[in-house]
Short mmCIF file of C-alpha atoms in Angstrom, two decimals:
data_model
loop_
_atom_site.label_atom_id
_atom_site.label_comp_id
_atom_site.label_asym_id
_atom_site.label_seq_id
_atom_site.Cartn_x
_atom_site.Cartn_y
_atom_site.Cartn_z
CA UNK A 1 116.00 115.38 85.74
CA UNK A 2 114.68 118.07 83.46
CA UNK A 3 114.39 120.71 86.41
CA UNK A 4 116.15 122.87 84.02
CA UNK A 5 114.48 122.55 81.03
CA UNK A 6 110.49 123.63 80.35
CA UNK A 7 108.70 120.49 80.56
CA UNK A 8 104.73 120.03 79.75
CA UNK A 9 102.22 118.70 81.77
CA UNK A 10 102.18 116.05 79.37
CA UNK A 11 105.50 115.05 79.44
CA UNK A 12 105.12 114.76 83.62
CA UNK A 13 102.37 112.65 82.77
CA UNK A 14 104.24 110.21 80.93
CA UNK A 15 107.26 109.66 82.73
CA UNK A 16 104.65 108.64 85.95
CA UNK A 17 102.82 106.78 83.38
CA UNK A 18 106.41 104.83 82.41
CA UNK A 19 106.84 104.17 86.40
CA UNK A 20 103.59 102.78 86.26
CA UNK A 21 104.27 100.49 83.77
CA UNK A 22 108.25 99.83 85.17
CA UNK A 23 106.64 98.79 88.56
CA UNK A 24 103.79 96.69 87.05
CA UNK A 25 106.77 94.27 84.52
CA UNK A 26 108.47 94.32 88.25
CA UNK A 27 105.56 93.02 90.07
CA UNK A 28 104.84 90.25 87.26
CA UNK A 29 108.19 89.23 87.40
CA UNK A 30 107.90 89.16 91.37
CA UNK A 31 104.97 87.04 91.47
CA UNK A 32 106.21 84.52 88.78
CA UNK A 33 109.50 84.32 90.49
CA UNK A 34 108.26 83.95 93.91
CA UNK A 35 106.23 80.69 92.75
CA UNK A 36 108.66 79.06 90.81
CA UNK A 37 111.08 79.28 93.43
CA UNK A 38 107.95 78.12 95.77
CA UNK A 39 107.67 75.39 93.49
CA UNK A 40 110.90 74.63 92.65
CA UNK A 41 112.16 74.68 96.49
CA UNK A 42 114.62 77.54 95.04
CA UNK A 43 116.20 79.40 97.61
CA UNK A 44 118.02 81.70 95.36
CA UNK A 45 115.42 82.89 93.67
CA UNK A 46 113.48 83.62 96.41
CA UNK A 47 116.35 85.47 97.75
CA UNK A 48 115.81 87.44 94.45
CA UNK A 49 112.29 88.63 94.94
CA UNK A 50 112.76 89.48 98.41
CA UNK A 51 115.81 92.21 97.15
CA UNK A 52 113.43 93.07 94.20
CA UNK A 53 110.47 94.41 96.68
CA UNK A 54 113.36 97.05 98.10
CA UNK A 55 113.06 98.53 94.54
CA UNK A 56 109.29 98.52 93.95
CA UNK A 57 109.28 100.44 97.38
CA UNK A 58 112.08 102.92 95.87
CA UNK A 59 109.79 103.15 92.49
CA UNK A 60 106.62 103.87 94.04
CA UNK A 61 108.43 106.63 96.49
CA UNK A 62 109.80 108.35 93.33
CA UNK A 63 106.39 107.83 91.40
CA UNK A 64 104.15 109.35 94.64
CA UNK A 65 106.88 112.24 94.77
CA UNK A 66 106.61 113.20 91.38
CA UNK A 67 103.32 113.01 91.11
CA UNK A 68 102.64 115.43 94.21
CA UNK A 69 104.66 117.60 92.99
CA UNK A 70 103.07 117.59 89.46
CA UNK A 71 99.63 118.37 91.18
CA UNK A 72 101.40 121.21 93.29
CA UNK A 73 102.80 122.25 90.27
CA UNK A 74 100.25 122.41 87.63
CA UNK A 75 96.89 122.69 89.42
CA UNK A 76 95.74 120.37 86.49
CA UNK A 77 91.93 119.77 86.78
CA UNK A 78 89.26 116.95 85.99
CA UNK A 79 90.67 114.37 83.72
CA UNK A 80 94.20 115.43 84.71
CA UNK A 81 93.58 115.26 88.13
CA UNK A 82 91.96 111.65 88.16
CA UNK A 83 95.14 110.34 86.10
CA UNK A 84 97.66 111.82 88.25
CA UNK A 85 95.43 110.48 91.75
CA UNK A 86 94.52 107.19 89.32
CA UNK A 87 98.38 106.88 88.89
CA UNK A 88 99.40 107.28 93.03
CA UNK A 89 96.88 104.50 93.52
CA UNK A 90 97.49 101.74 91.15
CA UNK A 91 101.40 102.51 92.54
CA UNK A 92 99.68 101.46 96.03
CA UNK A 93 98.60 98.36 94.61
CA UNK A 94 101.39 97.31 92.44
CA UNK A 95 103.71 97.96 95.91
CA UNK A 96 101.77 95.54 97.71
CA UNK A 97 101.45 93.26 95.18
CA UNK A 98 105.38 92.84 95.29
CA UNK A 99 105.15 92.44 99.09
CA UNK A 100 103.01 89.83 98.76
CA UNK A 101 104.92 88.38 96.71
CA UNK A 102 108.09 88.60 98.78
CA UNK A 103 105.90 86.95 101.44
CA UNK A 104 105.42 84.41 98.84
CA UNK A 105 109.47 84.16 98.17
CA UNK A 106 109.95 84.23 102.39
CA UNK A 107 108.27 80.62 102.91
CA UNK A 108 110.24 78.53 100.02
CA UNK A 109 112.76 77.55 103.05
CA UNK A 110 109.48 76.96 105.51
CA UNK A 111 107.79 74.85 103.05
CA UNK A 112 111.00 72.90 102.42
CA UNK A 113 111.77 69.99 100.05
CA UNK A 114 109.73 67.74 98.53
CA UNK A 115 106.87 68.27 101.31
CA UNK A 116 104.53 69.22 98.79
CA UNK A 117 102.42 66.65 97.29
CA UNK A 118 102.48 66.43 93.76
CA UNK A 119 99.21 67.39 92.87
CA UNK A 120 98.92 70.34 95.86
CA UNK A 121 101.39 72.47 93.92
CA UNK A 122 99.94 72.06 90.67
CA UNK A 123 96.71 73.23 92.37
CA UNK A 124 98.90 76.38 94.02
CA UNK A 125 100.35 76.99 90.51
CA UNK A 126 97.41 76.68 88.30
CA UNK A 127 95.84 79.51 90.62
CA UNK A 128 99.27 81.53 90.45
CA UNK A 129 98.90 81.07 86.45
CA UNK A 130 95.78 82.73 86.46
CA UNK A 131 97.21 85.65 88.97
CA UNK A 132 100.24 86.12 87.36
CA UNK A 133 98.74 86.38 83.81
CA UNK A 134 95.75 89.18 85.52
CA UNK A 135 99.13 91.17 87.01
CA UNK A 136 100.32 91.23 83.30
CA UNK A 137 97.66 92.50 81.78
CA UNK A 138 95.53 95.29 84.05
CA UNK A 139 98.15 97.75 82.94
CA UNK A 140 98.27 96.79 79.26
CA UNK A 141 94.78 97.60 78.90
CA UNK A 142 95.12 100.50 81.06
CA UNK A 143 97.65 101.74 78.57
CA UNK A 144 95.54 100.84 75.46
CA UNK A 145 92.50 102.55 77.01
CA UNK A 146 90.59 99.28 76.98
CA UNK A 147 87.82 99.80 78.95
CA UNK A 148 85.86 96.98 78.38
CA UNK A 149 89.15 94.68 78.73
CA UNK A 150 89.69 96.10 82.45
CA UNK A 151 85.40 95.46 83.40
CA UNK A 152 85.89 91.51 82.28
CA UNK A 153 89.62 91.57 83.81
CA UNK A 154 87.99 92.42 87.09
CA UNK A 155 85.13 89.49 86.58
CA UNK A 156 88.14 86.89 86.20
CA UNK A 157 88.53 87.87 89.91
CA UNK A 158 85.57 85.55 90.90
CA UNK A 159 88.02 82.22 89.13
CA UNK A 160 90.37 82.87 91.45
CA UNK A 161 88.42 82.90 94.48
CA UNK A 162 86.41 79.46 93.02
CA UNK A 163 90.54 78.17 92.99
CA UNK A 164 91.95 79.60 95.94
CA UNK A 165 88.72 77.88 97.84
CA UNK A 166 89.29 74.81 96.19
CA UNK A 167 93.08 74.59 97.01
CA UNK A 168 92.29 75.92 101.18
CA UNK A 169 89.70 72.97 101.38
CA UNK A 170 92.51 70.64 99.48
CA UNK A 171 95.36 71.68 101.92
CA UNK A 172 93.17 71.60 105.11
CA UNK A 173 92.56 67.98 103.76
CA UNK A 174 96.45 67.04 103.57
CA UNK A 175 96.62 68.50 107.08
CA UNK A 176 94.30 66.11 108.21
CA UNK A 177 95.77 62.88 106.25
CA UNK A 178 99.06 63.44 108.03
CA UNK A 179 99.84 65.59 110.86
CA UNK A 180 103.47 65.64 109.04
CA UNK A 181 101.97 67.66 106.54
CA UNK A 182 101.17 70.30 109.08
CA UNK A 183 104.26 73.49 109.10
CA UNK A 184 104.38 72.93 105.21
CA UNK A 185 100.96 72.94 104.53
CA UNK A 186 100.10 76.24 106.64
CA UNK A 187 102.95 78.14 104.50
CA UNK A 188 100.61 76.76 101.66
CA UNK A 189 98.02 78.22 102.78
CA UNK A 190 99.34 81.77 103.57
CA UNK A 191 100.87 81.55 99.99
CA UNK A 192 97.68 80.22 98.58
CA UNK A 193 96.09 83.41 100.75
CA UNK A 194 98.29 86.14 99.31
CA UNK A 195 97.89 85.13 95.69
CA UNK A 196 94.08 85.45 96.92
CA UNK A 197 95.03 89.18 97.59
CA UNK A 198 97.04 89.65 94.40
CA UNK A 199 94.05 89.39 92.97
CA UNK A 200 91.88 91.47 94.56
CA UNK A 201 94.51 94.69 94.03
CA UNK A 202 94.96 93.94 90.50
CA UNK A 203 91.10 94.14 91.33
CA UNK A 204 91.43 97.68 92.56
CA UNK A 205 94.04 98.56 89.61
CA UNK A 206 91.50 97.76 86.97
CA UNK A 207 88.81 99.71 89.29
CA UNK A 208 91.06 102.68 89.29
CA UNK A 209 91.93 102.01 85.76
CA UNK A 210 88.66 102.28 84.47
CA UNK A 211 87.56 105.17 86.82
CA UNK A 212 90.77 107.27 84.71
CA UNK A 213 90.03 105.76 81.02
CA UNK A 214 86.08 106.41 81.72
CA UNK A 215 85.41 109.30 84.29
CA UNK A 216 82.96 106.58 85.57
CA UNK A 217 83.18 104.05 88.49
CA UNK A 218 82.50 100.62 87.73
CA UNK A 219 79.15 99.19 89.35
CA UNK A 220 79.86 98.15 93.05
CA UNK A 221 81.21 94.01 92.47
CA UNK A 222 79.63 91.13 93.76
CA UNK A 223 79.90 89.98 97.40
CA UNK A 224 83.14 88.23 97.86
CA UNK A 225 82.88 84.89 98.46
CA UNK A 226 86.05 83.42 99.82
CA UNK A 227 87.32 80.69 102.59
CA UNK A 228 86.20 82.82 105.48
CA UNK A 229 82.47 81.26 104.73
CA UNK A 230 83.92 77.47 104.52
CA UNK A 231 83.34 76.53 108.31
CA UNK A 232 82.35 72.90 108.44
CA UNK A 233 85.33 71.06 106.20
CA UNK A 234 86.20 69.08 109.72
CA UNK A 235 85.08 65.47 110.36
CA UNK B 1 81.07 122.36 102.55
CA UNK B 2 83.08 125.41 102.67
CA UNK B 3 83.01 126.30 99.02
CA UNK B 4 81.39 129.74 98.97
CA UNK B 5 83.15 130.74 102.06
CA UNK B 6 87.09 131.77 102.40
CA UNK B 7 88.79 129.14 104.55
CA UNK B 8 92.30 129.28 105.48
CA UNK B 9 94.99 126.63 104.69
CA UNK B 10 95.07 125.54 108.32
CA UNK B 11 91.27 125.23 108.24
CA UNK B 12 91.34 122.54 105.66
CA UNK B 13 94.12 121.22 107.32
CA UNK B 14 92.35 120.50 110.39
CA UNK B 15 89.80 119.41 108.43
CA UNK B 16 91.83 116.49 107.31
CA UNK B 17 93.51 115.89 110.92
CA UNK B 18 89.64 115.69 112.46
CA UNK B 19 89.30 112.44 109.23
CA UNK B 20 92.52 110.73 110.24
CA UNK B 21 91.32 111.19 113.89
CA UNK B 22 87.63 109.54 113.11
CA UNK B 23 89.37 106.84 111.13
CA UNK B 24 91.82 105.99 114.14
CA UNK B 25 89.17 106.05 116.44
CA UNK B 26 87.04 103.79 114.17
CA UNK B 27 89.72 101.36 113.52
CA UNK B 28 90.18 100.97 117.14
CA UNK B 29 86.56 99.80 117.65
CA UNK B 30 86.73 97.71 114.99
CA UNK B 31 89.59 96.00 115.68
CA UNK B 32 88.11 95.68 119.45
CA UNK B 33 84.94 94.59 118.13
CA UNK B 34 86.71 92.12 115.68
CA UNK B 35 88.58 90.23 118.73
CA UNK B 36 85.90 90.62 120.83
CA UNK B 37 83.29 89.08 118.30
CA UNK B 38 86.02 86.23 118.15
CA UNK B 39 86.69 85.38 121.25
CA UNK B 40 83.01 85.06 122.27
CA UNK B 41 81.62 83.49 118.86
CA UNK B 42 79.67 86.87 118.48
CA UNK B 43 78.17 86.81 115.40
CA UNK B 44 75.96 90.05 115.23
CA UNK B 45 79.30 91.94 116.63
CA UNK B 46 81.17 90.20 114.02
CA UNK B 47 78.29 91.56 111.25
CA UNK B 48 79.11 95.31 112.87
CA UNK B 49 82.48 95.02 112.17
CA UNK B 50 82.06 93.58 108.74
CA UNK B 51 78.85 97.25 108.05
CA UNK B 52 81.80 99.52 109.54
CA UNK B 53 84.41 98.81 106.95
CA UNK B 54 81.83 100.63 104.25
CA UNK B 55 82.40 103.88 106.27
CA UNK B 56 85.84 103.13 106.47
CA UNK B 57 86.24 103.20 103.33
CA UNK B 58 83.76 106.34 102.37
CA UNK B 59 86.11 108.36 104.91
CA UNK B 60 89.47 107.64 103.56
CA UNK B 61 87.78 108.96 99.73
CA UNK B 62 86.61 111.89 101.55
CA UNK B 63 90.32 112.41 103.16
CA UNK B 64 92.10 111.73 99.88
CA UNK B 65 89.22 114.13 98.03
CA UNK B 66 89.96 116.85 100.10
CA UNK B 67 93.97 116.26 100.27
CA UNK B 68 94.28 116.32 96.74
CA UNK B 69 91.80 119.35 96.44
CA UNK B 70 94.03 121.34 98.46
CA UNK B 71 97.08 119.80 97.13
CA UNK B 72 96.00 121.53 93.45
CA UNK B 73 94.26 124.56 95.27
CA UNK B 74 97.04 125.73 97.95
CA UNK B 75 99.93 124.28 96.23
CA UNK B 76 101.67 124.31 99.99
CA UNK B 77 105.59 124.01 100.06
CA UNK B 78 107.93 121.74 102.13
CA UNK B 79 106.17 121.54 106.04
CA UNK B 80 102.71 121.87 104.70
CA UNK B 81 102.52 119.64 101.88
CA UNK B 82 104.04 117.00 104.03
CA UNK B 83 101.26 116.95 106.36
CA UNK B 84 98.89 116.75 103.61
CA UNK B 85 100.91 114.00 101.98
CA UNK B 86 101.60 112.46 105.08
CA UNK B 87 97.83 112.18 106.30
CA UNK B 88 96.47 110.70 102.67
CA UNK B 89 99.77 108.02 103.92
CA UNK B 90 98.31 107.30 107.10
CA UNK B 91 94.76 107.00 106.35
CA UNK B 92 95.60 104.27 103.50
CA UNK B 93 97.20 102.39 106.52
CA UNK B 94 94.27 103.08 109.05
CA UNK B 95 91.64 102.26 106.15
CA UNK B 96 94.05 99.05 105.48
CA UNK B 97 93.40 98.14 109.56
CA UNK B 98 89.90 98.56 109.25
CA UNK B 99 89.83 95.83 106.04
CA UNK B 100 92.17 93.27 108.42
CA UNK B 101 89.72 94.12 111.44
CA UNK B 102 86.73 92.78 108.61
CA UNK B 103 88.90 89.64 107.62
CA UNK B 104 88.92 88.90 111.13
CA UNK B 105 85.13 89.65 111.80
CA UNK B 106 84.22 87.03 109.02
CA UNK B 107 85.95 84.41 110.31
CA UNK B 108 83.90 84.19 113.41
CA UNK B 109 81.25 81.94 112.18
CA UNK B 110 84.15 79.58 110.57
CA UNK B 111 86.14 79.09 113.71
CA UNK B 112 82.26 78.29 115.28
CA UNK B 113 81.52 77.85 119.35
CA UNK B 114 83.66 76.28 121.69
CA UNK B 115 86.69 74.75 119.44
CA UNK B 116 89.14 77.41 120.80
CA UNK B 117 91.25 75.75 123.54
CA UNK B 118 90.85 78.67 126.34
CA UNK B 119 94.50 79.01 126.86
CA UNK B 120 94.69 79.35 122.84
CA UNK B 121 92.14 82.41 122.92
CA UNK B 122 94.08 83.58 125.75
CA UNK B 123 97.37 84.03 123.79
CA UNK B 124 95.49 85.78 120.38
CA UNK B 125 93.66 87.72 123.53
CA UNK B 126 97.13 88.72 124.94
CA UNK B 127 98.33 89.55 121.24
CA UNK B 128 95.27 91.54 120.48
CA UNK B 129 95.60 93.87 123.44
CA UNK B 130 98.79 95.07 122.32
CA UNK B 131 97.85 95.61 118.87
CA UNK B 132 95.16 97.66 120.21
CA UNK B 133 96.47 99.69 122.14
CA UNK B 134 99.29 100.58 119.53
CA UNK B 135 96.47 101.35 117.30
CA UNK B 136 94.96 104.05 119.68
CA UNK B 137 98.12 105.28 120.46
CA UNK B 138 99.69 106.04 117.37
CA UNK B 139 97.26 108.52 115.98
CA UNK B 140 97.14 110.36 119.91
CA UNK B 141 101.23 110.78 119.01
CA UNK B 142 100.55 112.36 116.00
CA UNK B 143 98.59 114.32 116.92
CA UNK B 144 100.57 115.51 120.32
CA UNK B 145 103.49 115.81 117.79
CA UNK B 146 105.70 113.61 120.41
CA UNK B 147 108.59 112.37 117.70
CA UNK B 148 110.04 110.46 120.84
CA UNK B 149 106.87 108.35 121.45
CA UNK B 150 106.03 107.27 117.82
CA UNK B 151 110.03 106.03 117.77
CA UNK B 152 109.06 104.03 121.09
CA UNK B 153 106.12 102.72 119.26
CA UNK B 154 107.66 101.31 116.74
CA UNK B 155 110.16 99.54 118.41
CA UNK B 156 107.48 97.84 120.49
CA UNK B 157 106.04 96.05 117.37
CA UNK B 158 108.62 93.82 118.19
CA UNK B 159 107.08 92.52 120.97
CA UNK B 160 103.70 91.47 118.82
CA UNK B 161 105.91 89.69 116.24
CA UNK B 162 106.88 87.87 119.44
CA UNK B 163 103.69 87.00 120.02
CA UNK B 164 102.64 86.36 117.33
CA UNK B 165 105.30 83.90 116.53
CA UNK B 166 104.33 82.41 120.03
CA UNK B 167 100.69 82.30 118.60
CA UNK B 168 101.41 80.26 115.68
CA UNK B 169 103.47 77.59 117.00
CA UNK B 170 100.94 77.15 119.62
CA UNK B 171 98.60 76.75 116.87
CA UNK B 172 100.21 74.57 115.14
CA UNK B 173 100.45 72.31 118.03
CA UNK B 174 96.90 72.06 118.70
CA UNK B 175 96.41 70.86 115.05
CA UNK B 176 98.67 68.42 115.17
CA UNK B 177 97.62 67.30 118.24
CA UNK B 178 93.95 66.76 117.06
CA UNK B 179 93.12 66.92 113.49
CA UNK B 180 89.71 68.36 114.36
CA UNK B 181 91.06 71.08 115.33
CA UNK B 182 92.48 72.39 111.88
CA UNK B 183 90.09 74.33 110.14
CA UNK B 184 89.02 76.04 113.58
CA UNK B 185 93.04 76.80 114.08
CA UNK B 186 93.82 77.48 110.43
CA UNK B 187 90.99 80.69 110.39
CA UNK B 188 92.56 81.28 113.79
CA UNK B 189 96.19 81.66 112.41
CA UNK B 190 95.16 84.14 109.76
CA UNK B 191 93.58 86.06 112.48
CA UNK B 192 96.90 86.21 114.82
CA UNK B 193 98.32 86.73 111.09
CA UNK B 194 96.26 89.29 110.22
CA UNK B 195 96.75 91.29 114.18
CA UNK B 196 100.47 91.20 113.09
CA UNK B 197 100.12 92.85 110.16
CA UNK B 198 97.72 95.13 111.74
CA UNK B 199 100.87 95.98 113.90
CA UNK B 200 102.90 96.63 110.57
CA UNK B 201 100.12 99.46 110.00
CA UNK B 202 101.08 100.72 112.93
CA UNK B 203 104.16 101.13 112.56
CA UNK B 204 103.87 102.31 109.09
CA UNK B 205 101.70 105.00 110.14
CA UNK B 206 104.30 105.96 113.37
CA UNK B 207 106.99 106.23 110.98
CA UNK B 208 104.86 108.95 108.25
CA UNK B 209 103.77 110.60 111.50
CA UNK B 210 107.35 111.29 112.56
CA UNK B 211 108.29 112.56 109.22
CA UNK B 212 105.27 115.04 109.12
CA UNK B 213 106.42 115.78 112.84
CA UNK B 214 110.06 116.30 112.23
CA UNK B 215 111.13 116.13 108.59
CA UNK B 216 112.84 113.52 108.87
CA UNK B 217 113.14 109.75 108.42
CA UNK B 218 113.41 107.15 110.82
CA UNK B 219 116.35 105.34 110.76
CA UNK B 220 115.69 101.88 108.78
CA UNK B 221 114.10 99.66 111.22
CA UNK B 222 115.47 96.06 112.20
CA UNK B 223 114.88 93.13 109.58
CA UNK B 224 111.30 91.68 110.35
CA UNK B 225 111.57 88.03 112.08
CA UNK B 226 107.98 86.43 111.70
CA UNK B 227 106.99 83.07 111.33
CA UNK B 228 108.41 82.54 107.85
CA UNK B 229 112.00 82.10 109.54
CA UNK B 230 110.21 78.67 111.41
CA UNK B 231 110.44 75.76 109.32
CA UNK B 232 111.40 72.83 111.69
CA UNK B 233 108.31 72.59 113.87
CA UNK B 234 107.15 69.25 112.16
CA UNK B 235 106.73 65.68 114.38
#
């Protein structure tokens, strides 16, 4: 654990920095798990995720602990400071990230067999494509220092709001076709939902991101648009 | 702002309990205000609710400013720095509230005038009331230090994932009963879903406040049952 041998600030630094990274492969792994098991109907891979989230929860105690007691520690100041704090927060989002994906894994049994409609879960995984491949990459160009990566990361938000809106409306329209479609289709939609909000944290990561790389906040985003403002789908 | 002046540890300390006790109080009138704005198709409410998450969010910066300021200033041991650790904990989960208490706010317009089924209302009504009064609660435990009332509380959150369970198959019932129904239900289920994971909050924040209270952990809560576990509601 190194409590008995003189370690540098730096060094501190970089092991949080490695949890970092460690619970960002996790979450990526989560998230692409969860929907192929969605997709798949696989009930042991879901099983999976939902042990994995126990150790993202374990990671991000250890990474919050350590970096407390770095700050305790070592007084650092300005840039320090904002990686350590930068660090504690991405953690926050990278943990719920894997419970949201967990909540993903949770429905394969409610959504069942062969419920889906073809074309409904490519719309679910073309949307989780896009998610999956933001999770992977906010923290590689947080590593590299890639500022400008991590401002057009966060644009790519706005696609997956145009697709989660497309695939509510599209689910809300099965629901209608055939009241069988029902208890299947509203596990959809929660799924559809959280993949919405894996989004918007790996949002917040790349804010945070860029706050530590830069010293500077990004401008304040664009208004959110998202299926709260879809009201009149019905008849 | 106390900069030129000498404060004590327990100054800025009660500093930061006065911010988690604003934020508690504010995400108790919003998530009033939310339910209320709901259940009577209150739009302007709804618009408050949606304004109040900005200062929301402003206080929790200001709390996590000031608990990492003294974190690197006071370097406090054991007790202290769990309170300060502990309150940055808890006002993630209250400013967390206030974003679900928004979510619910912009859905008023969606669900629209007169869809709800009164007896449908009724049970999100009944559902609400608990939530809310776990949410004033759990900061008025804290802050009377009573270990054996936060363990209470969280045990109660059983009783919303009752009812919220109850919520959503009634939901799903109306929709299938009347396809017109559906989007007006399907806003209305993330809005039961989004009081049950206000309730999760809760109970997050009971179980930090015990450990600041008594150094230790509760004892690892009882598997969640929600409404993933229902998958044969269909016909």
């Amino acid at each position: 654990m190194g409590e008995h041998t003189v370690t540098s600030f730096d060094d501190d630094l970089n092991h949080i920095q490695q949890l970092i990274r460690d619970m960002s492969e996790l979450a990526g792994s989560m998230v692409g798990a969860a929907i192929r098991a969605l997709v798949t109907s696989d009930n042991a891979l879901a099983q999976r995720v939902v042990s994995d989230d126990a150790i993202m929860d374990a990671r991000q105690r250890e990474l919050d602990d350590r970096s407390i007691a770095l700050i305790a520690k070592r007084q650092p100041m300005a840039q320090d400071l904002r990686a350590v704090v930068g660090a504690i927060r991405m953690a926050g989002d990278l943990e719920r990230i894997g419970d949201l994906a967990k909540n993903i894994a949770k429905r394969v049994s409610a959504v069942g067999h062969g419920v889906t409609p073809r074309n409904l879960s490519h719309g679910i995984e073309g949307m989780a494509d896009l998610v999956l491949r933001q999770v992977q990459s906010v923290i590689e160009l947080y590593v590299a220092r890639d500022a400008d990566g991590l401002r057009t990361l966060r644009t790519d938000d706005e696609k997956i709001d145009a697709r989660y809106t497309a695939v509510f409306r599209e689910l809300l329209t099965y629901m209608m076709e055939d009241p069988r479609n029902i208890t299947a289709c509203t596990h959809l939609l929660f799924c559809a939902k959280n993949l919405e909000r894996i989004g918007d944290h790996v949002t917040n990561i790349a804010e945070n991101a860029y706050y530590v790389v830069t010293g500077e906040q990004l401008p304040v985003s664009r208004p959110k648009l998202d299926e709260t403002q879809l009201s009149v789908l019905a008849e």
